[in-house]
PDB file of C-alpha atoms in Angstrom:
ATOM      1  CA  GLN A  29    -149.152-243.751  18.370  1.00 69.00           C
ATOM      2  CA  GLN A  30    -146.936-246.324  16.714  1.00 78.00           C
ATOM      3  CA  GLN A  31    -146.504-249.390  18.928  1.00 89.00           C
ATOM      4  CA  VAL A  32    -143.403-250.518  17.059  1.00 94.00           C
ATOM      5  CA  LYS A  33    -140.787-248.040  15.844  1.00 95.00           C
ATOM      6  CA  GLN A  34    -138.691-249.155  12.850  1.00 96.00           C
ATOM      7  CA  SER A  35    -135.572-247.659  11.297  1.00 96.00           C
ATOM      8  CA  PRO A  36    -134.184-246.828   8.821  1.00 97.00           C
ATOM      9  CA  GLN A  37    -136.948-245.958   6.377  1.00 95.00           C
ATOM     10  CA  SER A  38    -134.723-246.919   3.453  1.00 97.00           C
ATOM     11  CA  LEU A  39    -131.420-248.715   3.079  1.00 97.00           C
ATOM     12  CA  ILE A  40    -128.978-249.163   0.223  1.00 98.00           C
ATOM     13  CA  VAL A  41    -126.439-251.983   0.517  1.00 98.00           C
ATOM     14  CA  GLN A  42    -123.891-253.372  -1.907  1.00 98.00           C
ATOM     15  CA  LYS A  43    -124.171-256.995  -2.939  1.00 97.00           C
ATOM     16  CA  GLY A  44    -122.424-259.171  -0.361  1.00 97.00           C
ATOM     17  CA  GLY A  45    -122.821-256.602   2.409  1.00 97.00           C
ATOM     18  CA  ILE A  46    -124.788-256.814   5.651  1.00 98.00           C
ATOM     19  CA  SER A  47    -128.223-255.203   5.908  1.00 98.00           C
ATOM     20  CA  ILE A  48    -129.392-254.228   9.379  1.00 98.00           C
ATOM     21  CA  ILE A  49    -132.894-253.066  10.265  1.00 98.00           C
ATOM     22  CA  ASN A  50    -133.848-252.069  13.790  1.00 98.00           C
ATOM     23  CA  CYS A  51    -137.101-252.056  15.749  1.00 98.00           C
ATOM     24  CA  ALA A  52    -138.119-250.963  19.233  1.00 97.00           C
ATOM     25  CA  TYR A  53    -141.268-251.439  21.290  1.00 96.00           C
ATOM     26  CA  GLU A  54    -142.665-250.386  24.671  1.00 91.00           C
ATOM     27  CA  ASN A  55    -145.461-252.825  25.472  1.00 91.00           C
ATOM     28  CA  THR A  56    -144.068-255.653  27.613  1.00 90.00           C
ATOM     29  CA  ALA A  57    -147.154-257.756  26.819  1.00 90.00           C
ATOM     30  CA  PHE A  58    -145.738-258.477  23.363  1.00 92.00           C
ATOM     31  CA  ASP A  59    -144.326-261.991  23.221  1.00 89.00           C
ATOM     32  CA  TYR A  60    -143.853-262.787  19.553  1.00 93.00           C
ATOM     33  CA  PHE A  61    -141.771-260.778  17.094  1.00 95.00           C
ATOM     34  CA  PRO A  62    -141.987-261.671  13.391  1.00 95.00           C
ATOM     35  CA  TRP A  63    -140.394-260.040  10.373  1.00 97.00           C
ATOM     36  CA  TYR A  64    -142.276-259.832   7.090  1.00 97.00           C
ATOM     37  CA  GLN A  65    -140.878-259.341   3.585  1.00 98.00           C
ATOM     38  CA  GLN A  66    -142.893-257.663   0.853  1.00 97.00           C
ATOM     39  CA  PHE A  67    -142.086-257.556  -2.864  1.00 96.00           C
ATOM     40  CA  PRO A  68    -143.787-255.005  -5.144  1.00 92.00           C
ATOM     41  CA  GLY A  69    -147.331-256.009  -6.039  1.00 89.00           C
ATOM     42  CA  LYS A  70    -147.477-258.707  -3.376  1.00 92.00           C
ATOM     43  CA  GLY A  71    -148.727-258.946   0.178  1.00 94.00           C
ATOM     44  CA  PRO A  72    -146.175-259.288   2.998  1.00 96.00           C
ATOM     45  CA  ALA A  73    -144.959-262.810   3.777  1.00 95.00           C
ATOM     46  CA  LEU A  74    -143.401-264.171   6.949  1.00 95.00           C
ATOM     47  CA  LEU A  75    -139.608-264.248   6.814  1.00 96.00           C
ATOM     48  CA  ILE A  76    -138.485-265.188  10.315  1.00 96.00           C
ATOM     49  CA  ALA A  77    -139.824-264.824  13.868  1.00 95.00           C
ATOM     50  CA  ILE A  78    -138.567-264.958  17.445  1.00 95.00           C
ATOM     51  CA  ARG A  79    -139.988-265.297  20.933  1.00 92.00           C
ATOM     52  CA  PRO A  80    -138.498-263.248  23.786  1.00 90.00           C
ATOM     53  CA  ASP A  81    -137.051-266.231  25.639  1.00 91.00           C
ATOM     54  CA  VAL A  82    -134.136-266.396  23.168  1.00 93.00           C
ATOM     55  CA  SER A  83    -131.670-263.680  22.189  1.00 94.00           C
ATOM     56  CA  GLU A  84    -130.985-264.775  18.634  1.00 96.00           C
ATOM     57  CA  LYS A  85    -132.521-266.828  15.871  1.00 96.00           C
ATOM     58  CA  LYS A  86    -130.847-267.658  12.582  1.00 97.00           C
ATOM     59  CA  GLU A  87    -132.344-269.040   9.395  1.00 96.00           C
ATOM     60  CA  GLY A  88    -129.919-269.155   6.511  1.00 97.00           C
ATOM     61  CA  ARG A  89    -128.660-265.624   5.815  1.00 97.00           C
ATOM     62  CA  PHE A  90    -131.323-264.039   8.038  1.00 98.00           C
ATOM     63  CA  THR A  91    -130.798-263.486  11.782  1.00 97.00           C
ATOM     64  CA  ILE A  92    -132.971-261.829  14.398  1.00 97.00           C
ATOM     65  CA  SER A  93    -131.190-260.376  17.417  1.00 96.00           C
ATOM     66  CA  PHE A  94    -133.417-259.717  20.412  1.00 96.00           C
ATOM     67  CA  ASN A  95    -132.633-257.576  23.466  1.00 95.00           C
ATOM     68  CA  LYS A  96    -135.457-257.988  25.974  1.00 93.00           C
ATOM     69  CA  SER A  97    -134.144-255.496  28.534  1.00 93.00           C
ATOM     70  CA  ALA A  98    -133.754-252.764  25.899  1.00 95.00           C
ATOM     71  CA  LYS A  99    -137.017-253.734  24.182  1.00 95.00           C
ATOM     72  CA  GLN A 100    -135.275-253.795  20.831  1.00 97.00           C
ATOM     73  CA  PHE A 101    -134.855-256.325  18.080  1.00 97.00           C
ATOM     74  CA  SER A 102    -133.155-256.260  14.727  1.00 98.00           C
ATOM     75  CA  LEU A 103    -132.938-258.136  11.451  1.00 98.00           C
ATOM     76  CA  HIS A 104    -129.541-258.861   9.947  1.00 98.00           C
ATOM     77  CA  ILE A 105    -129.250-260.021   6.348  1.00 98.00           C
ATOM     78  CA  MET A 106    -125.798-261.451   5.701  1.00 98.00           C
ATOM     79  CA  ASP A 107    -124.300-261.579   2.210  1.00 98.00           C
ATOM     80  CA  SER A 108    -127.153-259.412   0.900  1.00 98.00           C
ATOM     81  CA  GLN A 109    -128.277-260.209  -2.653  1.00 97.00           C
ATOM     82  CA  PRO A 110    -130.185-258.144  -5.254  1.00 97.00           C
ATOM     83  CA  GLY A 111    -133.067-260.610  -4.819  1.00 97.00           C
ATOM     84  CA  ASP A 112    -133.366-259.436  -1.207  1.00 98.00           C
ATOM     85  CA  SER A 113    -134.463-256.004  -2.451  1.00 98.00           C
ATOM     86  CA  ALA A 114    -137.902-255.595  -0.884  1.00 98.00           C
ATOM     87  CA  THR A 115    -139.714-253.814   1.914  1.00 97.00           C
ATOM     88  CA  TYR A 116    -139.260-255.320   5.364  1.00 98.00           C
ATOM     89  CA  PHE A 117    -141.668-254.933   8.265  1.00 97.00           C
ATOM     90  CA  CYS A 118    -141.045-255.855  11.857  1.00 97.00           C
ATOM     91  CA  ALA A 119    -144.050-256.693  14.008  1.00 96.00           C
ATOM     92  CA  ALA A 120    -144.980-257.373  17.599  1.00 95.00           C
ATOM     93  CA  VAL A 121    -147.834-259.579  18.749  1.00 91.00           C
ATOM     94  CA  GLU A 122    -149.592-260.080  22.064  1.00 84.00           C
ATOM     95  CA  GLY A 123    -150.268-263.547  23.433  1.00 75.00           C
ATOM     96  CA  ASN A 124    -153.777-263.941  22.008  1.00 77.00           C
ATOM     97  CA  PHE A 125    -152.532-263.220  18.466  1.00 73.00           C
ATOM     98  CA  ASN A 126    -155.557-261.074  17.708  1.00 75.00           C
ATOM     99  CA  LYS A 127    -153.460-258.049  16.806  1.00 83.00           C
ATOM    100  CA  PHE A 128    -150.199-257.785  14.901  1.00 90.00           C
ATOM    101  CA  TYR A 129    -148.581-254.358  15.327  1.00 92.00           C
ATOM    102  CA  PHE A 130    -146.336-253.534  12.388  1.00 93.00           C
ATOM    103  CA  GLY A 131    -143.456-251.121  12.078  1.00 94.00           C
ATOM    104  CA  SER A 132    -143.398-248.451   9.382  1.00 94.00           C
ATOM    105  CA  GLY A 133    -141.317-250.540   6.990  1.00 96.00           C
ATOM    106  CA  THR A 134    -137.799-250.389   5.526  1.00 97.00           C
ATOM    107  CA  LYS A 135    -137.237-250.348   1.792  1.00 97.00           C
ATOM    108  CA  LEU A 136    -134.041-252.269   1.086  1.00 98.00           C
ATOM    109  CA  ASN A 137    -132.181-251.876  -2.198  1.00 98.00           C
ATOM    110  CA  VAL A 138    -129.248-254.227  -2.744  1.00 98.00           C
ATOM    111  CA  LYS A 139    -127.041-252.954  -5.569  1.00 97.00           C
ATOM    112  CA  PRO A 140    -125.270-255.494  -7.795  1.00 93.00           C
TER     113      PRO A 140
ATOM    114  CA  ASP Q  25    -150.905-273.656   0.819  1.00 75.00           C
ATOM    115  CA  VAL Q  26    -153.020-270.977   2.446  1.00 80.00           C
ATOM    116  CA  LYS Q  27    -154.794-268.845  -0.108  1.00 88.00           C
ATOM    117  CA  VAL Q  28    -156.207-265.383   0.641  1.00 94.00           C
ATOM    118  CA  THR Q  29    -157.918-263.801  -2.341  1.00 95.00           C
ATOM    119  CA  GLN Q  30    -158.936-260.165  -2.645  1.00 96.00           C
ATOM    120  CA  SER Q  31    -161.529-259.568  -5.324  1.00 90.00           C
ATOM    121  CA  SER Q  32    -159.885-256.546  -6.983  1.00 92.00           C
ATOM    122  CA  ARG Q  33    -156.260-255.487  -7.537  1.00 94.00           C
ATOM    123  CA  TYR Q  34    -157.158-251.899  -8.465  1.00 96.00           C
ATOM    124  CA  LEU Q  35    -160.269-249.813  -7.809  1.00 97.00           C
ATOM    125  CA  VAL Q  36    -161.118-246.214  -8.613  1.00 98.00           C
ATOM    126  CA  LYS Q  37    -164.144-244.759  -6.834  1.00 97.00           C
ATOM    127  CA  ARG Q  38    -165.710-241.348  -6.479  1.00 98.00           C
ATOM    128  CA  THR Q  39    -165.948-239.359  -3.252  1.00 98.00           C
ATOM    129  CA  GLY Q  40    -169.126-240.257  -1.367  1.00 97.00           C
ATOM    130  CA  GLU Q  41    -169.558-243.678  -2.963  1.00 97.00           C
ATOM    131  CA  LYS Q  42    -170.114-246.777  -0.835  1.00 97.00           C
ATOM    132  CA  VAL Q  43    -167.243-249.165  -1.506  1.00 97.00           C
ATOM    133  CA  PHE Q  44    -167.020-252.896  -0.812  1.00 97.00           C
ATOM    134  CA  LEU Q  45    -163.677-254.707  -0.648  1.00 97.00           C
ATOM    135  CA  GLU Q  46    -164.006-258.481  -0.573  1.00 96.00           C
ATOM    136  CA  CYS Q  47    -161.650-261.068   0.869  1.00 97.00           C
ATOM    137  CA  VAL Q  48    -162.035-264.828   0.637  1.00 96.00           C
ATOM    138  CA  GLN Q  49    -159.954-267.575   2.288  1.00 94.00           C
ATOM    139  CA  ASP Q  50    -159.876-271.186   1.192  1.00 87.00           C
ATOM    140  CA  MET Q  51    -159.329-272.800   4.612  1.00 79.00           C
ATOM    141  CA  ASP Q  52    -161.279-272.878   7.858  1.00 83.00           C
ATOM    142  CA  HIS Q  53    -159.379-270.054   9.574  1.00 86.00           C
ATOM    143  CA  GLU Q  54    -161.205-268.179  12.295  1.00 86.00           C
ATOM    144  CA  ASN Q  55    -159.212-264.942  12.442  1.00 91.00           C
ATOM    145  CA  MET Q  56    -159.373-262.524   9.550  1.00 94.00           C
ATOM    146  CA  PHE Q  57    -157.980-258.988   9.402  1.00 95.00           C
ATOM    147  CA  TRP Q  58    -158.154-255.831   7.303  1.00 97.00           C
ATOM    148  CA  TYR Q  59    -155.116-253.537   7.176  1.00 97.00           C
ATOM    149  CA  ARG Q  60    -154.305-250.431   5.224  1.00 97.00           C
ATOM    150  CA  GLN Q  61    -150.755-249.771   4.067  1.00 96.00           C
ATOM    151  CA  ASP Q  62    -149.443-246.239   3.587  1.00 94.00           C
ATOM    152  CA  PRO Q  63    -145.841-245.116   2.939  1.00 90.00           C
ATOM    153  CA  GLY Q  64    -144.045-244.260   6.161  1.00 88.00           C
ATOM    154  CA  LEU Q  65    -146.894-245.577   8.293  1.00 90.00           C
ATOM    155  CA  GLY Q  66    -146.568-249.305   7.689  1.00 91.00           C
ATOM    156  CA  LEU Q  67    -149.595-251.544   8.104  1.00 94.00           C
ATOM    157  CA  ARG Q  68    -152.383-250.318  10.349  1.00 94.00           C
ATOM    158  CA  LEU Q  69    -155.207-252.550  11.567  1.00 93.00           C
ATOM    159  CA  ILE Q  70    -158.701-251.396  10.616  1.00 96.00           C
ATOM    160  CA  TYR Q  71    -160.877-254.284  11.869  1.00 96.00           C
ATOM    161  CA  PHE Q  72    -160.525-257.943  12.656  1.00 93.00           C
ATOM    162  CA  SER Q  73    -162.911-260.836  13.075  1.00 94.00           C
ATOM    163  CA  TYR Q  74    -162.458-264.002  15.115  1.00 90.00           C
ATOM    164  CA  ASP Q  75    -165.627-265.810  14.003  1.00 90.00           C
ATOM    165  CA  VAL Q  76    -168.748-265.448  11.887  1.00 91.00           C
ATOM    166  CA  LYS Q  77    -170.623-262.256  12.761  1.00 88.00           C
ATOM    167  CA  MET Q  78    -167.934-261.405  15.375  1.00 91.00           C
ATOM    168  CA  LYS Q  79    -165.785-258.325  14.807  1.00 93.00           C
ATOM    169  CA  GLU Q  80    -163.588-255.948  16.733  1.00 93.00           C
ATOM    170  CA  LYS Q  81    -162.236-252.519  15.935  1.00 94.00           C
ATOM    171  CA  GLY Q  82    -158.577-252.141  15.219  1.00 92.00           C
ATOM    172  CA  ASP Q  83    -156.542-248.966  15.516  1.00 90.00           C
ATOM    173  CA  ILE Q  84    -158.145-246.923  12.705  1.00 95.00           C
ATOM    174  CA  PRO Q  85    -161.796-248.021  12.296  1.00 96.00           C
ATOM    175  CA  GLU Q  86    -163.278-244.564  11.615  1.00 96.00           C
ATOM    176  CA  GLY Q  87    -165.007-244.410   8.243  1.00 96.00           C
ATOM    177  CA  TYR Q  88    -165.030-248.187   7.838  1.00 98.00           C
ATOM    178  CA  SER Q  89    -167.260-251.110   8.736  1.00 97.00           C
ATOM    179  CA  VAL Q  90    -166.956-254.851   8.141  1.00 97.00           C
ATOM    180  CA  SER Q  91    -169.168-257.835   7.502  1.00 96.00           C
ATOM    181  CA  ARG Q  92    -168.554-261.536   8.090  1.00 96.00           C
ATOM    182  CA  GLU Q  93    -171.651-263.538   7.264  1.00 94.00           C
ATOM    183  CA  LYS Q  94    -169.735-266.682   6.267  1.00 93.00           C
ATOM    184  CA  LYS Q  95    -166.483-267.983   7.730  1.00 93.00           C
ATOM    185  CA  GLU Q  96    -164.574-267.800   4.450  1.00 94.00           C
ATOM    186  CA  ARG Q  97    -165.521-264.229   3.515  1.00 95.00           C
ATOM    187  CA  PHE Q  98    -164.625-260.945   5.231  1.00 97.00           C
ATOM    188  CA  SER Q  99    -165.747-257.690   3.647  1.00 97.00           C
ATOM    189  CA  LEU Q 100    -164.492-254.179   4.307  1.00 98.00           C
ATOM    190  CA  ILE Q 101    -167.010-251.403   3.668  1.00 98.00           C
ATOM    191  CA  LEU Q 102    -166.247-247.736   3.159  1.00 97.00           C
ATOM    192  CA  GLU Q 103    -169.582-246.142   3.975  1.00 94.00           C
ATOM    193  CA  SER Q 104    -168.859-242.880   2.133  1.00 97.00           C
ATOM    194  CA  ALA Q 105    -165.482-242.914   0.450  1.00 97.00           C
ATOM    195  CA  SER Q 106    -163.210-239.926   0.942  1.00 98.00           C
ATOM    196  CA  THR Q 107    -159.911-238.991  -0.706  1.00 97.00           C
ATOM    197  CA  ASN Q 108    -157.990-239.696   2.521  1.00 97.00           C
ATOM    198  CA  GLN Q 109    -159.029-243.331   2.174  1.00 98.00           C
ATOM    199  CA  THR Q 110    -156.927-243.675  -0.957  1.00 98.00           C
ATOM    200  CA  SER Q 111    -154.556-246.447   0.058  1.00 97.00           C
ATOM    201  CA  MET Q 112    -153.458-250.066  -0.336  1.00 97.00           C
ATOM    202  CA  TYR Q 113    -155.807-252.399   1.545  1.00 98.00           C
ATOM    203  CA  LEU Q 114    -154.573-255.797   2.674  1.00 97.00           C
ATOM    204  CA  CYS Q 115    -156.649-258.682   3.959  1.00 97.00           C
ATOM    205  CA  ALA Q 116    -154.988-261.319   6.146  1.00 95.00           C
ATOM    206  CA  ILE Q 117    -155.811-264.501   8.000  1.00 93.00           C
ATOM    207  CA  ARG Q 118    -154.056-266.079  10.959  1.00 90.00           C
ATOM    208  CA  GLY Q 119    -152.756-269.557  10.370  1.00 86.00           C
ATOM    209  CA  GLY Q 120    -149.641-271.654  10.021  1.00 83.00           C
ATOM    210  CA  ARG Q 121    -148.424-274.655  11.952  1.00 81.00           C
ATOM    211  CA  GLU Q 122    -148.632-272.894  15.324  1.00 82.00           C
ATOM    212  CA  ASN Q 123    -151.396-270.499  14.254  1.00 82.00           C
ATOM    213  CA  THR Q 124    -149.016-267.565  14.738  1.00 86.00           C
ATOM    214  CA  GLU Q 125    -148.521-266.459  11.149  1.00 90.00           C
ATOM    215  CA  ALA Q 126    -150.406-263.784   9.229  1.00 91.00           C
ATOM    216  CA  PHE Q 127    -151.048-264.728   5.591  1.00 93.00           C
ATOM    217  CA  PHE Q 128    -151.851-261.777   3.356  1.00 95.00           C
ATOM    218  CA  GLY Q 129    -153.751-261.342   0.141  1.00 95.00           C
ATOM    219  CA  GLN Q 130    -152.125-259.493  -2.754  1.00 95.00           C
ATOM    220  CA  GLY Q 131    -153.786-256.198  -1.813  1.00 96.00           C
ATOM    221  CA  THR Q 132    -156.313-253.822  -3.365  1.00 97.00           C
ATOM    222  CA  ARG Q 133    -155.037-250.426  -4.460  1.00 97.00           C
ATOM    223  CA  LEU Q 134    -157.999-248.075  -3.933  1.00 98.00           C
ATOM    224  CA  THR Q 135    -158.016-244.573  -5.373  1.00 98.00           C
ATOM    225  CA  VAL Q 136    -160.815-242.200  -4.352  1.00 98.00           C
ATOM    226  CA  VAL Q 137    -161.222-239.234  -6.694  1.00 97.00           C
TER     227      VAL Q 137
END
């Protein structure tokens, strides 16, 4: 049973557009929500993360929106660029950080 | 910079073989993880270790075992490889400024024929 549900599985966006990826969870013990970016042939790397005491976090063109009551969070990529083309994973982590639960991944293709 | 090194990028093994995947870190991190990555399923935790000789099962440990004899090295063992273990295997450590970040190796693409 997947602890974190991610959608869509794939996404095509024009250069300059907004990419939106959504995730949902059930376990209220999760208290850290990172997003990872993976390029072909590489391992995933941390992109941005949020804790549930804030509703939004922005770093450059990347924003996480967090809705604690709905148990949902999303990644928004503003002004999407071809270099953003990658696979994105959301994750949820319990307080002891012994387990990271990852979503199924979203393959983003930004067309020039 | 944190460095997580997996010994092989690509491996091809025969059904029934015993397979060892090696992972080495260059810092003194306690937590190390093994994940497998499959299309549409994301990353699933196989085993993790929080100290030398200490290990815990993840979500899909069947068919796998692990070994951590030294702090810097964490090995994943496929006791008798099967075709359904064909996958990308990723090793990770927990680190970063607040010790909340997972740092991954580049992955080992294992094919079992």
